[in-house]
Amino acid sequence: MSGKKLIDPTSLPYRPCVGAVVFNKEGLVWIGERSPNAELTPGDPVWQLPQGGIDKGEDPLPAARRELYEETSIQTVSLLAEAEGWFDYDLPPELVGIALKGKYRGQRQKWFAFRFEGDESEINVLEPGDGSAEAEFISWRWEPIEHLPSLIVPFKRKVYEQVVSAFRHLAP
C-alpha cells in the first residue's frame, strides 16, 4: 500500500477556467505541446489548447484573453464566438489531490473562439507574455479542429469533443 490517502473528489469544487480556440486565416487551430507536469503520465498525448483559471472578480472573456497572452504571447485576435454554457471534466482518481494544486476535482471551463490576425512571429511559447509568464508549452503547431480530441489527455477528451462541436462551423 502506498500510504497515500485517497481524496473523495466530490468533496472538492471545480476550478473555474477559460479556454481559447485560436483559428488562423486557413481555419486551422493553434495547439501547444505541454511541458511535463503532474497531469501527464508517460504515453499520454501532450497537446492542448490555451486554457487557465479565472482570477477572483475577473470576467471570462478578459480571462481568456489574459490566459492566451500568458501562454502564447498572442494578442492580435478578434472574438469569433463564445460557447454556450460551461464544459467540465473530472481529474482521474490518481490525480485528485495532486494536479490543480490539489484543491479541485477538475475544471469547469468557458470556451471562446478567436481569429488570429497577427504575424506568427508574435507567438512565443518559450517566453510567453513577453517573458513575464512561466512557459507551459514547449512547441506549437496549427491543426484541423477535428484532430483536437485525439491530441488531448484522455480525461479531457469529452470537453474537447464539446469544444469541436461548438466551434466546428468556424473552420472551412
XYZ file of C-alpha atoms in Angstrom:
172
model
C 0.000 0.000 0.000
C 1.358 3.418 -0.939
C 0.169 5.183 2.207
C -1.410 7.951 0.133
C -4.886 8.728 1.382
C -7.395 8.930 -1.459
C -9.420 12.123 -1.528
C -13.130 11.979 -2.261
C -13.404 14.123 -5.432
C -16.974 15.136 -4.592
C -15.596 16.959 -1.536
C -13.712 19.354 -3.838
C -15.040 22.097 -6.135
C -14.403 22.552 -9.842
C -11.820 25.201 -10.722
C -13.412 27.984 -12.800
C -11.454 28.274 -16.036
C -11.464 29.571 -19.567
C -10.192 28.101 -22.816
C -9.223 29.657 -26.135
C -9.564 28.182 -29.615
C -7.457 30.273 -31.988
C -8.115 29.912 -35.713
C -5.650 31.109 -38.328
C -6.687 32.522 -41.713
C -6.747 28.995 -43.190
C -9.166 27.795 -40.494
C -6.614 25.678 -38.633
C -6.426 25.773 -34.825
C -3.408 26.651 -32.666
C -2.336 23.820 -30.370
C 0.617 23.647 -27.990
C 2.794 20.794 -26.793
C 2.643 20.741 -22.987
C 5.678 20.969 -20.754
C 5.923 17.909 -18.493
C 3.735 18.226 -15.358
C 1.776 16.262 -12.764
C -1.223 15.783 -15.083
C 0.756 13.803 -17.655
C 1.844 10.203 -17.486
C 4.214 8.543 -19.974
C 2.451 7.781 -23.221
C -0.290 10.408 -22.783
C -0.911 12.832 -25.629
C 0.828 16.107 -24.817
C -1.056 18.673 -26.901
C -3.527 21.198 -25.517
C -5.315 24.451 -26.288
C -4.561 27.556 -24.201
C -6.594 27.486 -21.008
C -6.367 28.594 -17.410
C -8.010 29.823 -14.274
C -10.307 32.785 -13.884
C -8.987 35.184 -11.236
C -11.291 36.313 -8.443
C -13.513 39.114 -9.753
C -12.428 38.537 -13.375
C -14.950 38.020 -16.170
C -14.440 35.037 -18.501
C -13.661 36.892 -21.759
C -10.873 39.068 -20.289
C -9.585 35.948 -18.520
C -9.446 34.089 -21.855
C -7.514 36.942 -23.483
C -5.133 37.100 -20.492
C -4.535 33.341 -20.465
C -3.953 33.335 -24.220
C -1.305 36.040 -23.828
C 0.300 34.445 -20.757
C 0.653 31.073 -22.503
C 1.377 32.045 -26.129
C 2.119 35.821 -26.271
C -0.780 36.083 -28.753
C -2.648 39.389 -28.555
C -3.693 40.101 -32.136
C -7.023 38.294 -32.167
C -10.678 39.086 -32.728
C -13.509 37.301 -30.954
C -15.446 34.915 -33.206
C -17.745 33.127 -30.760
C -18.439 32.068 -27.198
C -19.543 28.504 -26.483
C -22.950 28.141 -24.885
C -22.696 27.024 -21.286
C -19.726 25.675 -19.387
C -17.880 22.401 -20.006
C -16.364 20.415 -17.151
C -14.115 17.448 -16.594
C -13.072 15.418 -13.564
C -9.498 14.509 -12.818
C -8.706 10.790 -12.741
C -8.754 9.492 -9.136
C -4.957 9.172 -9.001
C -4.558 12.899 -9.762
C -7.140 14.227 -7.272
C -5.221 15.994 -4.527
C -2.139 16.318 -6.765
C -2.992 18.119 -10.023
C -4.529 21.609 -9.951
C -2.590 22.296 -6.737
C -4.638 19.597 -5.013
C -7.566 21.982 -4.472
C -10.006 20.888 -7.190
C -11.759 17.787 -8.514
C -11.439 19.081 -12.076
C -12.254 22.167 -14.078
C -15.398 23.941 -15.265
C -14.494 25.870 -18.406
C -15.973 28.660 -20.529
C -14.609 28.480 -24.084
C -14.070 31.234 -26.646
C -13.043 31.132 -30.307
C -10.745 33.797 -31.733
C -9.330 34.604 -35.167
C -5.554 35.163 -35.128
C -4.863 38.293 -37.153
C -1.210 38.836 -36.380
C 2.069 37.575 -37.734
C 3.301 34.210 -36.455
C 6.407 35.963 -35.090
C 4.079 37.241 -32.329
C 3.725 33.677 -30.980
C 6.273 32.825 -28.300
C 5.621 29.800 -26.079
C 9.113 29.625 -24.572
C 8.989 33.145 -23.101
C 5.230 33.852 -23.100
C 3.661 37.110 -22.055
C 6.776 38.887 -23.332
C 8.757 36.893 -20.780
C 6.501 37.721 -17.836
C 4.860 34.271 -17.564
C 6.124 30.752 -16.974
C 6.264 28.589 -20.100
C 3.542 25.921 -20.221
C 4.268 24.777 -23.776
C 7.497 23.702 -25.458
C 6.301 23.893 -29.075
C 3.180 24.614 -31.128
C 1.562 23.989 -34.500
C -1.687 24.510 -36.442
C -4.143 21.571 -36.664
C -7.595 20.913 -38.137
C -10.186 21.303 -35.379
C -11.383 17.695 -35.820
C -7.971 16.400 -34.677
C -8.132 18.066 -31.248
C -9.831 15.297 -29.194
C -7.230 12.712 -30.228
C -4.369 15.023 -29.172
C -5.504 15.683 -25.579
C -5.052 13.592 -22.422
C -7.928 11.093 -22.206
C -9.641 12.644 -19.170
C -10.122 15.947 -21.032
C -11.335 14.345 -24.277
C -15.081 14.873 -23.593
C -14.513 18.619 -23.175
C -12.520 18.786 -26.402
C -15.308 16.962 -28.232
C -17.723 19.625 -26.904
C -15.324 22.393 -27.997
C -15.085 20.916 -31.501
C -18.871 20.664 -31.679
C -19.276 24.279 -30.506
C -16.792 25.774 -32.978
C -16.607 23.359 -35.931
C -18.707 25.754 -38.012
C -15.899 28.345 -37.851
C -13.463 26.162 -39.811
C -13.736 25.998 -43.636
